[in-house]
mmCIF file of C-alpha atoms in Angstrom:
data_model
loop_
_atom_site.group_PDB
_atom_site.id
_atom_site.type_symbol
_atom_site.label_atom_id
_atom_site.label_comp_id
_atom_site.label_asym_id
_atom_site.label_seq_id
_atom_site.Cartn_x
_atom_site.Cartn_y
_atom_site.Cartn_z
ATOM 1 C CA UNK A 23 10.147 10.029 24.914
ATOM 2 C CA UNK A 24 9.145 8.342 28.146
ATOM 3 C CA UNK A 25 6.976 11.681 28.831
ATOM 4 C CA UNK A 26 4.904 11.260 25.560
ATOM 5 C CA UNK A 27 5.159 7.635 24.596
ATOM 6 C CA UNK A 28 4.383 6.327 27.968
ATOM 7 C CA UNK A 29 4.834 2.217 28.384
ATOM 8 C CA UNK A 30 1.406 0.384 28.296
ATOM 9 C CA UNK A 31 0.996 -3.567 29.905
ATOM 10 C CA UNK A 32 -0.712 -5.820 27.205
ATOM 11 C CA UNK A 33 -3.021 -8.825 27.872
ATOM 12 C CA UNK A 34 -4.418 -11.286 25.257
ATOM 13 C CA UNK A 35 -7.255 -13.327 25.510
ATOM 14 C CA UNK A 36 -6.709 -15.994 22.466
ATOM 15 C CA UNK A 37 -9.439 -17.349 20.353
ATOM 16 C CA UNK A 38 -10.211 -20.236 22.539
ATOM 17 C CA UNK A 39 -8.704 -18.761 25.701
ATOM 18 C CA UNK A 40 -10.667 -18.287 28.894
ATOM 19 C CA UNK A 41 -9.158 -15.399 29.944
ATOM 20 C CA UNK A 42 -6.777 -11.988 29.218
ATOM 21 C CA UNK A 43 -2.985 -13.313 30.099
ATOM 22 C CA UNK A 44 -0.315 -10.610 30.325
ATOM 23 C CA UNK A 45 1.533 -11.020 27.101
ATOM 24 C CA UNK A 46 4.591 -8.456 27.930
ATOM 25 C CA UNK A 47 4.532 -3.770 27.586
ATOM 26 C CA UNK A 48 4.926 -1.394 25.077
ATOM 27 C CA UNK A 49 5.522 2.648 24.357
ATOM 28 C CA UNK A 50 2.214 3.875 22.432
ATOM 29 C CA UNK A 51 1.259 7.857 22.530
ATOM 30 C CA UNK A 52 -2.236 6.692 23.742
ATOM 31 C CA UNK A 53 -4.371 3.877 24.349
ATOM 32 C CA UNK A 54 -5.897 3.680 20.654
ATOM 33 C CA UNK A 55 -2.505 3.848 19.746
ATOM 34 C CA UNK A 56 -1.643 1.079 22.335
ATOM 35 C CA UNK A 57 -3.864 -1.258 21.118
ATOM 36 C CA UNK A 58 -2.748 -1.006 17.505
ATOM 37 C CA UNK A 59 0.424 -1.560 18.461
ATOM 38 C CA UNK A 60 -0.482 -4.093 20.827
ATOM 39 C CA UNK A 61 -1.989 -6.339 17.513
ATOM 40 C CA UNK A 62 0.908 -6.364 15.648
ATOM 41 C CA UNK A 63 3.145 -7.130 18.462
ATOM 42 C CA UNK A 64 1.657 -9.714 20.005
ATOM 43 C CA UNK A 65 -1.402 -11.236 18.123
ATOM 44 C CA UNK A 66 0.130 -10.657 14.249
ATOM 45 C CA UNK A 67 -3.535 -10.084 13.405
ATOM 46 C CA UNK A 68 -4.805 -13.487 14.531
ATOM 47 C CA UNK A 69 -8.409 -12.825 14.004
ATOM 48 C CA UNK A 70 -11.202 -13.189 17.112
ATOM 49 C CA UNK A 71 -9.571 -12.456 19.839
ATOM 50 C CA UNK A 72 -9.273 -9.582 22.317
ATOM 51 C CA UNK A 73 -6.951 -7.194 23.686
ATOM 52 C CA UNK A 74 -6.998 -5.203 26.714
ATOM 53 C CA UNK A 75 -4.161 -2.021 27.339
ATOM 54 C CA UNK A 76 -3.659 -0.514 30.661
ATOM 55 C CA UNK A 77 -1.273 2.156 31.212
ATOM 56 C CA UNK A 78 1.736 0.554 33.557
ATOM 57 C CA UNK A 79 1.320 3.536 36.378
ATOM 58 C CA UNK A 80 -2.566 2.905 36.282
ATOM 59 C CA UNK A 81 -1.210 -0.873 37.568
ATOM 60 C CA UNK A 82 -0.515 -1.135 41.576
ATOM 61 C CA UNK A 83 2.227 -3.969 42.509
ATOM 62 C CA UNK A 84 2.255 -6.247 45.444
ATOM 63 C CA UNK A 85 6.176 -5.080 47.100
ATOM 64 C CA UNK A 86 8.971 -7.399 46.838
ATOM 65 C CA UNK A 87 9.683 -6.395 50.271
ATOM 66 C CA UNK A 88 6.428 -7.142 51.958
ATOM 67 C CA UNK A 89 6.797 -10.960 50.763
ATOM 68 C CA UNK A 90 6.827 -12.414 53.739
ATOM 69 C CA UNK A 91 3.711 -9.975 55.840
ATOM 70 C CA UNK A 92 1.737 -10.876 52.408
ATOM 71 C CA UNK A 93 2.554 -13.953 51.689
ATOM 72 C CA UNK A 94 3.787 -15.977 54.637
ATOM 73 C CA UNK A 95 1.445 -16.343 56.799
ATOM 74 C CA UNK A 96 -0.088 -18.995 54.704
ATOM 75 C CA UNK A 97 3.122 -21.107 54.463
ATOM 76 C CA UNK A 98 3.592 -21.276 58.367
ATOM 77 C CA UNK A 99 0.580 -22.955 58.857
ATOM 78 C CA UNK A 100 0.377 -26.150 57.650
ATOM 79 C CA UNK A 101 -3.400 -27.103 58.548
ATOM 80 C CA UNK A 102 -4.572 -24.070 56.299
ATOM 81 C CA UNK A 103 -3.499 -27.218 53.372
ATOM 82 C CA UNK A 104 -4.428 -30.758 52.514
ATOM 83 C CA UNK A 105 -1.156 -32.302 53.500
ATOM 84 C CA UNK A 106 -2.645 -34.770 56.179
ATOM 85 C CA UNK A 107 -3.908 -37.085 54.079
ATOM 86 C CA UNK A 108 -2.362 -40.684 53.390
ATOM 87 C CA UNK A 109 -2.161 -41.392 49.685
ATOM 88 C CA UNK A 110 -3.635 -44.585 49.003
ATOM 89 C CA UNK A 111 -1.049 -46.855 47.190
ATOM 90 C CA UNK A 112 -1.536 -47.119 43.101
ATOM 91 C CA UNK A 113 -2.873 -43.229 42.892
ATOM 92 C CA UNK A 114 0.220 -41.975 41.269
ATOM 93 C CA UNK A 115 -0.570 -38.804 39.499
ATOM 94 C CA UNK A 116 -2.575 -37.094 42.692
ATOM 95 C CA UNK B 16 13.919 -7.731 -21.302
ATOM 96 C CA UNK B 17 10.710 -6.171 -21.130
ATOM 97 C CA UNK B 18 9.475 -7.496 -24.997
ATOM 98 C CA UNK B 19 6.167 -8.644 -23.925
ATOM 99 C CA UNK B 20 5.884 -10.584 -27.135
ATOM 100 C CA UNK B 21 8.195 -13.345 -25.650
ATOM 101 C CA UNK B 22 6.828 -13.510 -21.911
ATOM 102 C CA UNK B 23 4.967 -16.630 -21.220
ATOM 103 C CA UNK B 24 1.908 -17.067 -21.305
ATOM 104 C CA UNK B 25 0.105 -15.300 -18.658
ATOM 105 C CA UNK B 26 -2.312 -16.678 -15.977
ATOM 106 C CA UNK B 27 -4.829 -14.064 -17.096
ATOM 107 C CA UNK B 28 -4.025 -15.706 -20.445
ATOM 108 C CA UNK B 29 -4.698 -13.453 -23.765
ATOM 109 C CA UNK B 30 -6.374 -11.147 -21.494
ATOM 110 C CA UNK B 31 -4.118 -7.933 -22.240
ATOM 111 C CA UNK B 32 -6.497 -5.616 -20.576
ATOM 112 C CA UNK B 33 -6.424 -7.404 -17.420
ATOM 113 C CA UNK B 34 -2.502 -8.412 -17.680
ATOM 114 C CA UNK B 35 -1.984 -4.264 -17.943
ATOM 115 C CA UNK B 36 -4.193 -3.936 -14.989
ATOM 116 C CA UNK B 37 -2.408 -6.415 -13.059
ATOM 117 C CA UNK B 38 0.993 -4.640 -13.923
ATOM 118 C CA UNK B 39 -0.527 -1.740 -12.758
ATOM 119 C CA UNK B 40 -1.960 -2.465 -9.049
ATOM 120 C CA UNK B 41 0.878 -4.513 -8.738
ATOM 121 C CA UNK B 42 3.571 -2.254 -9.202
ATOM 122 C CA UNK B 43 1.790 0.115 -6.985
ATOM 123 C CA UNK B 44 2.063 -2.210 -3.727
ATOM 124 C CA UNK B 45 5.656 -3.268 -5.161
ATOM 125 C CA UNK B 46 6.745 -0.207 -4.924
ATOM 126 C CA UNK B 47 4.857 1.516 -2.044
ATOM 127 C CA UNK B 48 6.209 -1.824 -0.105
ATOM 128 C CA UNK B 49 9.487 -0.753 -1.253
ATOM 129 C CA UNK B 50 9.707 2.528 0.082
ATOM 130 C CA UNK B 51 8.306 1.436 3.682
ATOM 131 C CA UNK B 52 10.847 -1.014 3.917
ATOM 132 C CA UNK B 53 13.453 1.599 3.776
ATOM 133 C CA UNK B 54 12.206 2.877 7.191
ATOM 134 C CA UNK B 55 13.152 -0.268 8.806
ATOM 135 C CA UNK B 56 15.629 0.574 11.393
ATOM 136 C CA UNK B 57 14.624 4.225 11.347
ATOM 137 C CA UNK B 58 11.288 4.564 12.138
ATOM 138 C CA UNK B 59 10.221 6.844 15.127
ATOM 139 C CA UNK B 60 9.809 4.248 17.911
ATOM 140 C CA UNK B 61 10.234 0.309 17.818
ATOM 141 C CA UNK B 62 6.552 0.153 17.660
ATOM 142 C CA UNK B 63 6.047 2.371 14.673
ATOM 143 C CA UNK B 64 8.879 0.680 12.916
ATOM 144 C CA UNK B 65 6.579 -2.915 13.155
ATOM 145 C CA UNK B 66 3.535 -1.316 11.954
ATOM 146 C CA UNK B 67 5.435 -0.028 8.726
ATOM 147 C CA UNK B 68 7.015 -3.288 8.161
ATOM 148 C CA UNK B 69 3.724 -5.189 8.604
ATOM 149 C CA UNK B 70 2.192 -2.890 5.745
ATOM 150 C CA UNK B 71 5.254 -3.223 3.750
ATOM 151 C CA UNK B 72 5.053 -6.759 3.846
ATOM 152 C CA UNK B 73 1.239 -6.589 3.310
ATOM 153 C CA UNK B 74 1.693 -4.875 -0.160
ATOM 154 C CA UNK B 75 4.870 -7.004 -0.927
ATOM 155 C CA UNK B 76 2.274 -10.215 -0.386
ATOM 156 C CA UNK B 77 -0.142 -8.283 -2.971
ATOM 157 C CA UNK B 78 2.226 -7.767 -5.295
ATOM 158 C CA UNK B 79 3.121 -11.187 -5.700
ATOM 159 C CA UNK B 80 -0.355 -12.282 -6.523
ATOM 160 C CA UNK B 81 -0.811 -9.082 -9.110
ATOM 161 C CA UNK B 82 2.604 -9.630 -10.599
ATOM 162 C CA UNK B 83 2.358 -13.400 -10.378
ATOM 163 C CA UNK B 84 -1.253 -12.975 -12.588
ATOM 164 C CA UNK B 85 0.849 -10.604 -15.177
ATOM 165 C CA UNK B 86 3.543 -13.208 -15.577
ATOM 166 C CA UNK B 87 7.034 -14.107 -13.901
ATOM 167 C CA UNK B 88 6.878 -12.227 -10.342
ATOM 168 C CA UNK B 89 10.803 -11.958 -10.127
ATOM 169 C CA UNK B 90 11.384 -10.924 -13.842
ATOM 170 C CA UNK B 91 8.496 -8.605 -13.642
ATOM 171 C CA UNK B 92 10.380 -7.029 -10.563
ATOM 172 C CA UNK B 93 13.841 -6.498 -11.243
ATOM 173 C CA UNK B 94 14.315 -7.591 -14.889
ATOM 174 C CA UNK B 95 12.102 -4.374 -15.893
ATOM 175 C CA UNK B 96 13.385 -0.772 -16.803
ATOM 176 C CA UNK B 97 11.920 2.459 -15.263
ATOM 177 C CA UNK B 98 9.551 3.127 -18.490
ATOM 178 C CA UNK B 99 8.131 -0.429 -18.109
ATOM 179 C CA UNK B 100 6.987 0.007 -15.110
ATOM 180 C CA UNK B 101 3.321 1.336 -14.208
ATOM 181 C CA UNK B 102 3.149 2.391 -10.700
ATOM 182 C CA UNK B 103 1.527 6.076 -9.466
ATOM 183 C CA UNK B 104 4.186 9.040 -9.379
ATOM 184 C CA UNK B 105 2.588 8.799 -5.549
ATOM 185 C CA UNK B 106 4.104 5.483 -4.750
ATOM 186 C CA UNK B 107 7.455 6.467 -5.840
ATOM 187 C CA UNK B 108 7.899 9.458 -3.907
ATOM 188 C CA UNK B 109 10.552 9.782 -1.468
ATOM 189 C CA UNK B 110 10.145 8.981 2.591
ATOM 190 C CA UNK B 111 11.065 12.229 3.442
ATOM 191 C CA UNK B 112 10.190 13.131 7.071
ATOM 192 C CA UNK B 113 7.628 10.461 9.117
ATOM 193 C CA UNK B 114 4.860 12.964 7.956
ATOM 194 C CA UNK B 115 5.548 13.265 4.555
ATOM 195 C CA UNK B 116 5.265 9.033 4.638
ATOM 196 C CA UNK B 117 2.114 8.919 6.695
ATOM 197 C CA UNK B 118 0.287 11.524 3.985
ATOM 198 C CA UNK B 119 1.443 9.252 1.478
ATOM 199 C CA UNK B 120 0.094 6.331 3.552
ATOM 200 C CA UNK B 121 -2.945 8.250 3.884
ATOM 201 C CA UNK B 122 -3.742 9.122 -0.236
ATOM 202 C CA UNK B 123 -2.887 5.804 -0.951
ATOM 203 C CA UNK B 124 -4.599 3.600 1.434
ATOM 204 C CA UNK B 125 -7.785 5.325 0.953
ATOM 205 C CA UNK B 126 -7.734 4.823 -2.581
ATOM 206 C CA UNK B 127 -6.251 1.551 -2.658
ATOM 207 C CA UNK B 128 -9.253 0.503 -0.257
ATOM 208 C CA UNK B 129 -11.841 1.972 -2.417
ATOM 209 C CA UNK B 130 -10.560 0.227 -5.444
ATOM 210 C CA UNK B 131 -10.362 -3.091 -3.910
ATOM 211 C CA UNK B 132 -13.624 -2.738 -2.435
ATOM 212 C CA UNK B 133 -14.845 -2.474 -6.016
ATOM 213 C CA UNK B 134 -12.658 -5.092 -7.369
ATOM 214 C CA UNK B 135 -13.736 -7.804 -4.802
ATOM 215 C CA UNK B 136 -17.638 -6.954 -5.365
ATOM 216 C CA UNK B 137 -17.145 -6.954 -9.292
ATOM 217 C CA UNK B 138 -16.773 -10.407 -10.697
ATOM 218 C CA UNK B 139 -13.276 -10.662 -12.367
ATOM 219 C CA UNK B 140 -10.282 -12.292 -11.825
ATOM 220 C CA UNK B 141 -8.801 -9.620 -8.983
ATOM 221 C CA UNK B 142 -12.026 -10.614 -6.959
ATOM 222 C CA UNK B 143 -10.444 -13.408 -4.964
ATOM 223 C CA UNK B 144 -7.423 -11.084 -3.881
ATOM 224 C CA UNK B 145 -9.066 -8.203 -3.457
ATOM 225 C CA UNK B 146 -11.616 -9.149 -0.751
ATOM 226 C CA UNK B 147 -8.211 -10.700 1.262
ATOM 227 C CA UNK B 148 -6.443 -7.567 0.381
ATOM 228 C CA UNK B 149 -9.325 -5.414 1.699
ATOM 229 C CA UNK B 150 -9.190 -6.198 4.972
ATOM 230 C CA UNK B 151 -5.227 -5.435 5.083
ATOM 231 C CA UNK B 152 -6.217 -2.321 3.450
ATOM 232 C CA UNK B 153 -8.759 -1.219 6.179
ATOM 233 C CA UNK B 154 -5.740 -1.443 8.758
ATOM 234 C CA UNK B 155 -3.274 0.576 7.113
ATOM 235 C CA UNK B 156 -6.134 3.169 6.049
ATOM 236 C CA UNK B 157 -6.832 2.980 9.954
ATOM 237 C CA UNK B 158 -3.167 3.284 10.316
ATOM 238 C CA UNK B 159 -2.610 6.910 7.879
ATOM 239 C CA UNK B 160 -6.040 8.252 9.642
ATOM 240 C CA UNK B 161 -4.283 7.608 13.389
ATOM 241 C CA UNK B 162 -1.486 9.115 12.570
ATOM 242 C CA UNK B 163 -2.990 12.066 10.443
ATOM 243 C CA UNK B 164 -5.386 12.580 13.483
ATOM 244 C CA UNK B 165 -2.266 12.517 15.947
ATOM 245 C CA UNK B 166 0.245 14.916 13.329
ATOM 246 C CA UNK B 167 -2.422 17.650 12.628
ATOM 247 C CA UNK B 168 -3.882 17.890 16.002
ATOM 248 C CA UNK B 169 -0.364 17.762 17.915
ATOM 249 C CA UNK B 170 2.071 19.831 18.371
ATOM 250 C CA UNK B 171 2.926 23.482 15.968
ATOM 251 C CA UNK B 172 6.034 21.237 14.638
ATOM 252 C CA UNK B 173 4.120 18.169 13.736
ATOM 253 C CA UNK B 174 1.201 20.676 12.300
ATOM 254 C CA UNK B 175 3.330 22.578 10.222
ATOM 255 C CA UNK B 176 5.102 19.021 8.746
ATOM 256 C CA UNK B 177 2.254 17.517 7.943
ATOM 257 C CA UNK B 178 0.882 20.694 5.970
ATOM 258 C CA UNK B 179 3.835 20.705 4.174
ATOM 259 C CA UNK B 180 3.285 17.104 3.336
ATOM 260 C CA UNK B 181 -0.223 17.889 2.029
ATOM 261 C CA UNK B 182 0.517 20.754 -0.209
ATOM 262 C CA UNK B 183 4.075 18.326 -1.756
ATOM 263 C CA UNK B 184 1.798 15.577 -2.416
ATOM 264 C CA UNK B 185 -1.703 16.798 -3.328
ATOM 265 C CA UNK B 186 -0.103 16.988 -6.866
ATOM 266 C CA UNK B 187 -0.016 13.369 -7.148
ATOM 267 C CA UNK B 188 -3.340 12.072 -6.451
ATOM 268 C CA UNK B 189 -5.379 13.250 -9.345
ATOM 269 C CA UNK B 190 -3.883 10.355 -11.466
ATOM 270 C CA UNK B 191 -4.880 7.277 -9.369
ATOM 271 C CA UNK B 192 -8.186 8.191 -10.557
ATOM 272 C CA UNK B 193 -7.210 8.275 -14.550
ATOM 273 C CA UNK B 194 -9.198 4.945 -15.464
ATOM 274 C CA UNK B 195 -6.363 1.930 -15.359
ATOM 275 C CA UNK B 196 -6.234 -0.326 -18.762
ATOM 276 C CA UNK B 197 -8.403 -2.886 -18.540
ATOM 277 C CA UNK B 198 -10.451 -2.084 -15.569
ATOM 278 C CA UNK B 199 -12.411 1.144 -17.413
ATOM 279 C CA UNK B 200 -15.738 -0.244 -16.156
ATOM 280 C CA UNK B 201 -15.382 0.693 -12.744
ATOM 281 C CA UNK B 202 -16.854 4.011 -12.159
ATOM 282 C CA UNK B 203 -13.554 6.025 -11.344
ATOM 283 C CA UNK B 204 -15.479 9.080 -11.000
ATOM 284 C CA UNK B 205 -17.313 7.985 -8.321
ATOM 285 C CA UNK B 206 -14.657 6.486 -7.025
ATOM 286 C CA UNK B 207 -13.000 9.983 -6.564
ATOM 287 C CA UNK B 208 -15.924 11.251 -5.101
ATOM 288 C CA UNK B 209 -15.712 8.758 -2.112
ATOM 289 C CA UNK B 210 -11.935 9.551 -1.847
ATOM 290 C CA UNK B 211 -12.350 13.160 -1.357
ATOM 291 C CA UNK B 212 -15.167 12.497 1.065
ATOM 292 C CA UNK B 213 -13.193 10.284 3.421
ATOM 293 C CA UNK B 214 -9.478 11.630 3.119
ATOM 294 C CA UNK B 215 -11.459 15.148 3.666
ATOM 295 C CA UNK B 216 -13.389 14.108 6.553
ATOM 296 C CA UNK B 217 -9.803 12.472 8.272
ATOM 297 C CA UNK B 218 -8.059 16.044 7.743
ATOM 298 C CA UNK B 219 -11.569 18.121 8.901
ATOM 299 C CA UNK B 220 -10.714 15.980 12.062
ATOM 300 C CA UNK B 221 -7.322 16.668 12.138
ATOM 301 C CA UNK B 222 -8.109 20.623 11.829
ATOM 302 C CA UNK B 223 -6.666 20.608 8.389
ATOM 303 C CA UNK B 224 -7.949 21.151 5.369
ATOM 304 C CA UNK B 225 -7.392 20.113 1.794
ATOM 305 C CA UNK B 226 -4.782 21.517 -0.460
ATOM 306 C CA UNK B 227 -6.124 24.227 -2.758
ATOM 307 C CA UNK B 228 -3.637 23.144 -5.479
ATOM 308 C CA UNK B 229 -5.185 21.589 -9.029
ATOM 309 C CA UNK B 230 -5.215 17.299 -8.781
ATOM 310 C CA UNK B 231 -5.539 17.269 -12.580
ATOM 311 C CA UNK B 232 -4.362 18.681 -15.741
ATOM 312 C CA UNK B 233 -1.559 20.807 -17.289
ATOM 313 C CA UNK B 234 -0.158 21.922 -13.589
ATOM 314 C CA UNK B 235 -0.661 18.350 -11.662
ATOM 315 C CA UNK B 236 1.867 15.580 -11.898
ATOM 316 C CA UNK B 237 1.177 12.138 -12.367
ATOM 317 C CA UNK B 238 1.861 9.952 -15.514
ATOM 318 C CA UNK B 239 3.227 7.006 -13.923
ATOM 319 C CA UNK B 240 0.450 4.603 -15.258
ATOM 320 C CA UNK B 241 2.054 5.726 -18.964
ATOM 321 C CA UNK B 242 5.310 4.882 -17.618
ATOM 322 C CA UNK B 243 6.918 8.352 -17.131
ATOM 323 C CA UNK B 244 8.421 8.347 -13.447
ATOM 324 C CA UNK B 245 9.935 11.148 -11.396
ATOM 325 C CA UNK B 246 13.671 11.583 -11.190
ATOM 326 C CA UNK B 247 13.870 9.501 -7.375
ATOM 327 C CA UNK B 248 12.456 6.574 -8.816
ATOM 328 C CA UNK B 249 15.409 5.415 -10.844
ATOM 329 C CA UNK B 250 17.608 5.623 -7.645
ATOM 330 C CA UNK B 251 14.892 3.436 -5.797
ATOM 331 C CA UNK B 252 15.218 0.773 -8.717
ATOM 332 C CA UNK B 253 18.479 0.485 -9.278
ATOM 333 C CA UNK B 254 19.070 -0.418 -5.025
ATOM 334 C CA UNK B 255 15.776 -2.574 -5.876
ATOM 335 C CA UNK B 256 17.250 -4.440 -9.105
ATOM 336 C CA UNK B 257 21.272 -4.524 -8.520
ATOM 337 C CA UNK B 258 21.701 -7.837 -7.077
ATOM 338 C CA UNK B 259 19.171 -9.300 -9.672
ATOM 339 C CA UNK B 260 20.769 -7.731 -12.423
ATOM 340 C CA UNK B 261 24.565 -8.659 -10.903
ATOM 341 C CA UNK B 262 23.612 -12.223 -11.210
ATOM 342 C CA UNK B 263 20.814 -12.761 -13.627
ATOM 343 C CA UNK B 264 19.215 -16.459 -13.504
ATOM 344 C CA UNK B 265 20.584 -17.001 -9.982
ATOM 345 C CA UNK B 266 18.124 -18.786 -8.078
ATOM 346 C CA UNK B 267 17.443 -17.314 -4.285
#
């Protein structure tokens, strides 16, 4: 089944939404397929909005194990963010 | 049960033409939704299992309105006996394999589009419903035509199923074009002619063609709208009805 009904990523863009948010996968045949299924799973035919299917191997992952080379770098150096600044008293929600 | 001389008054009122015709579409989506909702749990993949539900429960909401214009929705469901009821011998007809459901799908979505298509442009009291119900009926026409596409242009197997489904149910859809009580001003004939044209240009797609076998007349099946049903559909309403009929005038 996996060979035929390969497992497709969905992303919504709502009515008034700005932009396509991954809304979970599905098995579909093809893409028209995908997107069919795609409306019923995760819009239930909400009208004016859109839907975009991309088959999960045409996707390429950042590696769990490479956290730290990818991400890191930016954590051990604290003048790369606005930390230095003194919050003036009363501004409670900066 | 069924003595129509002491139902209440309608919502179509004395309209008998248009009560029959609402007893008519209605039991059609009653008990089309019925036999979808037996694939529930069974269905192919998870995914094809939602899209049958969703145009089970599509038909089920169109039903209510039809059956709801024709009188009491619940007594008009399960209170009725097999001869009362007016669905197509189509509607009725077994499951069988995923094929022999999506042909089914595929006769009766394309007519059932048609005819609402009419209904909502003609002024009359299905108008309101059928221009909601038309745009359910586009998706589960798209639906049948997917899967038709995907069956006939597969694989040998799923070829050779959905040929057999063809020539089983060709039979059956020469009578959902037999004029329905009360609604004999549509043109029906025409009506046909833009059914043959689309569910032929779906299967031309599919690289299939047409059955050969008659629609109409002495060797074609279909009285349904007369109240004669095939031998399945008696099984289908008594699972339907039991409960109902166990404990009449419960409320649910």
């Amino acid at each position: 089944m996996t060979q035929n009904w390969p497992l497709w990523e969905v992303f919504v863009r709502s009515r008034r939404g700005l932009s396509h948010t991954h809304a979970g996968s599905l098995h579909a045949p093809d893409a028209e397929m995908a997107l069919r299924n795609a409306r019923d799973l995760y819009t239930r035919r909400g009208e004016g909005i859109s839907i975009w299917v991309v088959p999960s191997t045409g996707i390429t992952a950042s590696s769990p194990d490479e956290r730290d080379p990818f991400f890191a770098p930016s954590a051990d150096k604290p003048y790369r963010h606005p930390t230095f600044y003194d919050i003036p008293e009363g501004v409670s929600h900066l | 049960m069924t003595d129509t001389g002491t139902r209440p008054a309608t919502a179509l009122g004395k309209d008998t033409g248009a009560t029959a015709a609402a007893l008519a579409l209605g039991d059609d989506a009653l008990i089309l939704s019925h036999r979808l909702g037996e694939w529930a749990g069974n269905a192919p993949v998870l995914e094809e299992e939602v899209a049958l539900a969703n145009i089970a429960l599509d038909l089920l909401g169109q039903a209510r309105v039809l059956l709801s214009l024709a009188g009491d929705e619940d007594e008009l469901a399960f209170l009725r006996d097999e001869r009362a009821f007016r669905n197509l011998q189509l509607v009725e007809q077994p499951n069988g394999d995923f094929a022999h459901t999506i042909v089914r799908q595929l006769f009766f979505s394309f007519y059932q589009h048609e005819l609402y298509g009419e209904l909502a442009r003609a002024e009359g009291p299905f108008a309101p419903l059928a221009a909601k119900a038309v745009k359910e009926t586009a998706y589960h026409r798209d639906h049948a035509e997917q899967w038709t596409l995907r069956l006939g242009d597969g694989t040998q197997e799923s070829r050779a199923r959905i040929r057999t489904a063809l020539d089983a149910l060709w039979k059956y859809t020469g009578e959902m074009f037999e004029p329905v009580e009360g609604l004999e001003d549509l043109d029906w004939a025409a009506l046909q002619g833009r059914w043959l044209a689309a569910v032929g240009g779906v299967l031309e797609r599919a690289g299939l063609t047409a059955p050969e076998g008659p629609r109409s007349g002495a060797w074609a099946a279909g009285a349904g709208r007369q109240g004669l049903h095939t031998e399945p559909f008696g099984r289908l309403l008594a699972e339907m009805q039991h409960l109902h009929r166990s404990h009449p005038g419960a409320s649910w």
